[in-house]
Coordinates of C-alpha atoms in Angstrom, one line a residue:
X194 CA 7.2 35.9 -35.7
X195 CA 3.8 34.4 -35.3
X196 CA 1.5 35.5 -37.9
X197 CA -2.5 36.3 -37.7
X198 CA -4.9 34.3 -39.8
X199 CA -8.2 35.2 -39.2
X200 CA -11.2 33.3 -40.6
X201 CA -14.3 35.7 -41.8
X202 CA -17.3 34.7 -41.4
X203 CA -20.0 36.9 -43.6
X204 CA -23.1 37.0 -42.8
X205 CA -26.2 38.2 -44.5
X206 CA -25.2 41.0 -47.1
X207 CA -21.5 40.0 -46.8
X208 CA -20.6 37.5 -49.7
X209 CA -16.7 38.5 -50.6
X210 CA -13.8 39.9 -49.3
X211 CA -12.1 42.4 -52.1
X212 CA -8.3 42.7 -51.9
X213 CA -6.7 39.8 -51.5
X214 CA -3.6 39.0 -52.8
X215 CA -2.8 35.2 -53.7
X216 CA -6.5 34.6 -53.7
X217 CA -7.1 30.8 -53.7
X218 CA -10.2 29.2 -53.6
X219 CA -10.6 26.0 -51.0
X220 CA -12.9 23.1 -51.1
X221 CA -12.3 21.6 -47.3
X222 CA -14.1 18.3 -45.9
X223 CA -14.1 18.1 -42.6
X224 CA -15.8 15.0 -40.4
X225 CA -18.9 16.8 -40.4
X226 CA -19.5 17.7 -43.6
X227 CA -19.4 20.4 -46.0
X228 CA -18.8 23.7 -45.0
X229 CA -21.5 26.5 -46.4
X230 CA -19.6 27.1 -49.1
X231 CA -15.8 26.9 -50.3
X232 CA -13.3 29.4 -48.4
X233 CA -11.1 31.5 -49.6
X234 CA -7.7 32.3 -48.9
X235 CA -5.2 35.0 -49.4
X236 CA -3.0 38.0 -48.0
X237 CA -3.0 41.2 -47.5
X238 CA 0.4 42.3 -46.5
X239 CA 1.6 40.2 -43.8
X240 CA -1.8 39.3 -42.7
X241 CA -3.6 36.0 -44.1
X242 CA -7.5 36.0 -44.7
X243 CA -9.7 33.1 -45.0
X244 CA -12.8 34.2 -45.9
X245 CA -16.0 32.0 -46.0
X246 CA -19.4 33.0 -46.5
X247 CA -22.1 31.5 -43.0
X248 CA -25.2 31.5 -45.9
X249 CA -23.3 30.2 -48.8
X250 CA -23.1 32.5 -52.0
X251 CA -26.7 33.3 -53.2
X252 CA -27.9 32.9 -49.1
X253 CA -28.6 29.6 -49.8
X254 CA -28.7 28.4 -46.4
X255 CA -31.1 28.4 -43.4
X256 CA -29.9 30.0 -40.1
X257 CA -31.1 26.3 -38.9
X258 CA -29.3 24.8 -42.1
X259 CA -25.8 26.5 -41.9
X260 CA -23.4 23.8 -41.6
X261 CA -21.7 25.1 -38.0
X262 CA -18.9 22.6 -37.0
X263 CA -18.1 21.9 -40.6
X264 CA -17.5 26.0 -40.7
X265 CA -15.3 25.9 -37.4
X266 CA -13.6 22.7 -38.5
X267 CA -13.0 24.0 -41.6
X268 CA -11.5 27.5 -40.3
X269 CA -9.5 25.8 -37.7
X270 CA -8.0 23.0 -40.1
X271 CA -6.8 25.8 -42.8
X272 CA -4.4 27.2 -39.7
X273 CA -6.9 30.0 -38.3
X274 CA -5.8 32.0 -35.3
X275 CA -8.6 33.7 -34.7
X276 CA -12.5 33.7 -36.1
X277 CA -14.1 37.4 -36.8
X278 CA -18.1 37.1 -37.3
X279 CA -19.7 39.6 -39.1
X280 CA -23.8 39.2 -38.7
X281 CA -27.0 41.2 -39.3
X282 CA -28.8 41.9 -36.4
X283 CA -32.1 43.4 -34.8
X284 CA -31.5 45.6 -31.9
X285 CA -33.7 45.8 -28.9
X286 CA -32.6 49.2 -27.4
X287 CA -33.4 52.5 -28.2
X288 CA -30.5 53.4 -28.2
X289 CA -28.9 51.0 -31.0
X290 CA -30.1 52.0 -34.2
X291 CA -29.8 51.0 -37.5
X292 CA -26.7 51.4 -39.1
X293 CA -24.7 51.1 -36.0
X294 CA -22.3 48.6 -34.9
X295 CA -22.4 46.5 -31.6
X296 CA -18.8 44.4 -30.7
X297 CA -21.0 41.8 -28.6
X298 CA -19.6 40.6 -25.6
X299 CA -22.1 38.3 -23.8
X300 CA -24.6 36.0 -25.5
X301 CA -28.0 33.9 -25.0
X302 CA -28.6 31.0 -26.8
X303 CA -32.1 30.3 -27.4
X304 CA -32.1 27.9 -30.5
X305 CA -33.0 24.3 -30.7
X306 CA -32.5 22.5 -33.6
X307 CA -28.6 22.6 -33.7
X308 CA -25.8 20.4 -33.5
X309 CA -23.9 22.0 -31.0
X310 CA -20.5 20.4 -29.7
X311 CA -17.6 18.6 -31.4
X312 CA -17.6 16.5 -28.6
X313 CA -20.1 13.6 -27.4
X314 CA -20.2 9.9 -26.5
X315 CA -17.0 8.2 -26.4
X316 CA -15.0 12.2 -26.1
X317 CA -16.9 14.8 -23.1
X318 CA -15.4 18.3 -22.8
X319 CA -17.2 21.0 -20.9
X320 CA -15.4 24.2 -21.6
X321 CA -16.1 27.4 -20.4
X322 CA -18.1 30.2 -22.0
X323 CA -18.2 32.3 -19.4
X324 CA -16.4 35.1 -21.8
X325 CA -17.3 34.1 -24.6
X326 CA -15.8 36.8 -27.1
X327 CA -11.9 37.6 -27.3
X328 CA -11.9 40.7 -25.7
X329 CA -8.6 41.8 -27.9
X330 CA -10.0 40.8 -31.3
X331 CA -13.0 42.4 -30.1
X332 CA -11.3 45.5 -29.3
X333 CA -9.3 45.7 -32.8
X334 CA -12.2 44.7 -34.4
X335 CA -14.1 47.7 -32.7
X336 CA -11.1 50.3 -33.6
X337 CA -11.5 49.0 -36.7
X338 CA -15.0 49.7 -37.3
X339 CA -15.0 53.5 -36.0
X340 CA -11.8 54.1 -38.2
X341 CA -14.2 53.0 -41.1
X342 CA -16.8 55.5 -39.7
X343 CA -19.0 53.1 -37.9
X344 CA -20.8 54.2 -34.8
X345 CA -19.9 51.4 -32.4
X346 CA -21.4 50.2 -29.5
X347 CA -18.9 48.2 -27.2
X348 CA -20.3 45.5 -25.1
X349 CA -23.8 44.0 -25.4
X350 CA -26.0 41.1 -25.2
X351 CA -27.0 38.9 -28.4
X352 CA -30.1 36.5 -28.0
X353 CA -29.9 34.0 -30.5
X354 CA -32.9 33.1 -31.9
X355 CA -33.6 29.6 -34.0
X356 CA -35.6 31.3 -36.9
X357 CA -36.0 32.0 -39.9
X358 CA -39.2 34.0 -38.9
X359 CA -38.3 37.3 -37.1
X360 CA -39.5 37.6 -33.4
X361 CA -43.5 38.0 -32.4
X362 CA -43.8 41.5 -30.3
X363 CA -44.5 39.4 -27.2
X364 CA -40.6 37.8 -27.9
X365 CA -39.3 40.5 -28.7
X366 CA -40.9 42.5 -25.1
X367 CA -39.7 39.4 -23.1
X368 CA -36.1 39.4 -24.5
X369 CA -36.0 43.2 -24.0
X370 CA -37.1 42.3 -20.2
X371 CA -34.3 39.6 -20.2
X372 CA -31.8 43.0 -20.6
X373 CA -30.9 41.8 -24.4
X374 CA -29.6 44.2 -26.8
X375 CA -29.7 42.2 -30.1
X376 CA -31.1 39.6 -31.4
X377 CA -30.1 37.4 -34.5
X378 CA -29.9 33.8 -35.9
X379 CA -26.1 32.4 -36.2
X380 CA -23.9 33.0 -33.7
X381 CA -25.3 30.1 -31.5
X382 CA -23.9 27.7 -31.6
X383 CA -20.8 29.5 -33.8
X384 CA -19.2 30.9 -30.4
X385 CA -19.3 27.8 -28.8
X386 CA -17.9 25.7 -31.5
X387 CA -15.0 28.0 -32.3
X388 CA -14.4 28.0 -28.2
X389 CA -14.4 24.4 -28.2
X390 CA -11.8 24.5 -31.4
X391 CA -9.8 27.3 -29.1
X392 CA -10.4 29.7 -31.5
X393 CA -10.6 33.4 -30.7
X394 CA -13.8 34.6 -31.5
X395 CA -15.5 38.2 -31.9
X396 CA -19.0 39.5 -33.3
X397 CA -20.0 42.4 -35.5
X398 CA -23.1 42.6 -34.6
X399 CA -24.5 45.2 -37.6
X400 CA -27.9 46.4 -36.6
X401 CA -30.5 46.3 -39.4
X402 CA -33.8 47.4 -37.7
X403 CA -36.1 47.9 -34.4
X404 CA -37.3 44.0 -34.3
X405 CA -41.1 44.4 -33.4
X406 CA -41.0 45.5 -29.8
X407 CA -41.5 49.5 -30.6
X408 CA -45.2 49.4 -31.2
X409 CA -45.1 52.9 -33.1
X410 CA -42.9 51.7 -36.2
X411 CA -43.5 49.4 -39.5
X412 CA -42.5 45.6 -37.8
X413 CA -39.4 43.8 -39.2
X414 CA -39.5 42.8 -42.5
X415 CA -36.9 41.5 -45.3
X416 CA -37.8 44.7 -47.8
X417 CA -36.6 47.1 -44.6
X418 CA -34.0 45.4 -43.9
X419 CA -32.2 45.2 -47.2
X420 CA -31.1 49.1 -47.7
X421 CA -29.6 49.4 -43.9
X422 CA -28.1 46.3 -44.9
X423 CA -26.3 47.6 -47.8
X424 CA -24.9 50.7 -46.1
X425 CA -23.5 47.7 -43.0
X426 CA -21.9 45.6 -45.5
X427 CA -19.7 48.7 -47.0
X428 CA -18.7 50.0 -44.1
X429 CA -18.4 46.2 -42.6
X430 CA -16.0 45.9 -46.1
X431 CA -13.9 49.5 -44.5
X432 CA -13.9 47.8 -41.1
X433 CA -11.6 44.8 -42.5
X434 CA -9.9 47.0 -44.6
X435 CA -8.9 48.9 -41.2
X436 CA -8.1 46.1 -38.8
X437 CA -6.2 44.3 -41.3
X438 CA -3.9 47.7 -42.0
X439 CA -3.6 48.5 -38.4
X440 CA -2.0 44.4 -37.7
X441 CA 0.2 45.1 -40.4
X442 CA 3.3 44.3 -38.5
X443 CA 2.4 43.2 -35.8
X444 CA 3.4 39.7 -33.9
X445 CA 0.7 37.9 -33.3
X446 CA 0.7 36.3 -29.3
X447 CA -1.9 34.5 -27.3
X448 CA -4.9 35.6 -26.0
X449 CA -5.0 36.9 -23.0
X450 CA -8.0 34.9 -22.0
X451 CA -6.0 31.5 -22.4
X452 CA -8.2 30.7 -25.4
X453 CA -6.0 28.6 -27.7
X454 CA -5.6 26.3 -24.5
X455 CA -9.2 26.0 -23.2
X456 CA -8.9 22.5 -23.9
X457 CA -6.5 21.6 -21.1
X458 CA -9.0 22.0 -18.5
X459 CA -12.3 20.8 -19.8
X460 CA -11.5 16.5 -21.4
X461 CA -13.6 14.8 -18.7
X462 CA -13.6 11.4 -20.6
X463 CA -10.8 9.5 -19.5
X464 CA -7.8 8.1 -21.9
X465 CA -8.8 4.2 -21.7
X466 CA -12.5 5.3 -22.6
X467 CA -12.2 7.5 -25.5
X468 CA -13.8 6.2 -28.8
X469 CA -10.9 6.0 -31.0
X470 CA -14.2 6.8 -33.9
X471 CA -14.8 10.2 -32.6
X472 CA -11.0 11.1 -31.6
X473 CA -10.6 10.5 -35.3
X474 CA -13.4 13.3 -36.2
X475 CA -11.6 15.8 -33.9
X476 CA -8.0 15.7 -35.1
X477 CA -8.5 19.4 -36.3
X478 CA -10.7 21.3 -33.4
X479 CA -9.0 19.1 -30.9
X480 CA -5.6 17.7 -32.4
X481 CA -3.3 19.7 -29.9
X482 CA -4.5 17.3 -26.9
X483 CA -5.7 14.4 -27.8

């Protein structure tokens, strides 16, 4: 029976998964570096965990600074199925308050100073991202979260923004305009990566605050933030809790999107031309074809 092993990623407020069995701690290189920190591996019941934390422990790390492919890489090469994000957010509707949860579906990527591919000169791959969330992880990530008590939103839009300054009110207006519903830092490129690794990949989008587009209320700030963010991270902590009980048992099978073989339709280089250099740095995201 195929197992799930589903990588964690913790965002901001999220530094530890409690309740693993087996716990081991993992220092990984990877061709691109260091991940943010060292992962961590372990069970509960039949299901594997590897938890690692996006910021590093203390939130050492930059949105700009967070090591992305060495965190996919690193994910994928300690036998991943599927990668679970949990991220603090800003919401741009009304309707999306703090304190609720948002299983993101669609997203805009509006940063700039990123490495954002496995793939380059001497290896091209285009793969899609037309989809880019696993709409079944999504979906038991989402049970998940009301069973811990959650108010969850299913389907949105995140804008990812470079930072690490929040949004001026004339952004934060225009990406309202652009039908956005939350806006963060890390994400982008973290979908894409795990996409091109043929990962599944979800979002928990955990709203924090207003942004700055509702001219009537305080703007963003970290001091705001931090109590909303408390409350998110325990019931983010219920959420795992929940969708790791309710796969108890269960066979793991393939996506139904196909994701795990995405690769098969997107190497554009051509055998004789690949760099054997950079075929070398990919034997983990890309091993299964190449």
């Amino acid at each position: 029976m195929s197992k799930w092993v589903i990588g964690v990623i913790g965002g901001s407020g999220l530094y530890e998964i409690e309740g693993l069995e087996n716990a081991e701690t993992i220092s990984v290189e990877t061709p691109w570096g260091a991940p943010s920190d060292p992962l961590v591996k372990g069970q509960i019941g039949d299901v594997t965990l590897v938890f690692l934390p996006r910021h590093g422990k203390g939130h050492r790390l930059t949105p700009t600074a967070v090591p992305y492919r060495a965190n996919i890489d690193a994910l994928k090469r300690l036998g991943c199925t599927d990668v679970l994000s949990v991220s603090a957010c800003g919401s741009l509707k009304e309707a999306l308050a703090p304190g609720d949860f948002v299983m993101v579906d669609q997203f805009i990527d509006r940063t700039f100073a990123r490495e954002k591919t496995f793939f380059g000169p001497g290896m091209v791959a285009h793969v899609s991202m037309a989809d880019p969330v696993c709409s079944r992880l999504s979906g038991l990530a989402g049970d998940a979260a009301e069973q811990a008590g959650a108010k969850v939103h299913r389907g949105g839009t995140y804008i990812a923004m470079e930072g690490p300054q929040f949004s001026s009110r004339a952004e934060s207006h225009l990406y309202r305009q652009w039908g956005c519903d939350v806006i963060g830092m890390t994400n982008m490129p973290e979908a894409k990566l795990a996409r091109e690794a043929e990962l599944p990949y979800a979002t928990i989008a955990m709203v924090t605050d207003y942004d700055c587009w509702r001219d009537d209320s305080e703007a963003v700030s970290v001091s705001n933030v931090l109590e909303v963010m408390k409350n998110n991270t325990d019931k983010a902590r219920q959420t795992l809790k929940a969708l790791v009980g309710g796969l108890q048992g269960t066979e793991r099978t393939a996506s139904p999107q196909g994701i795990e073989t995405c690769l098969d339709f997107a190497m554009i280089t051509a055998p004789d031309a690949r760099d054997p250099a950079v075929l070398a740095k990919l034997d983990a995201v890309a091993g299964r074809v190449l």
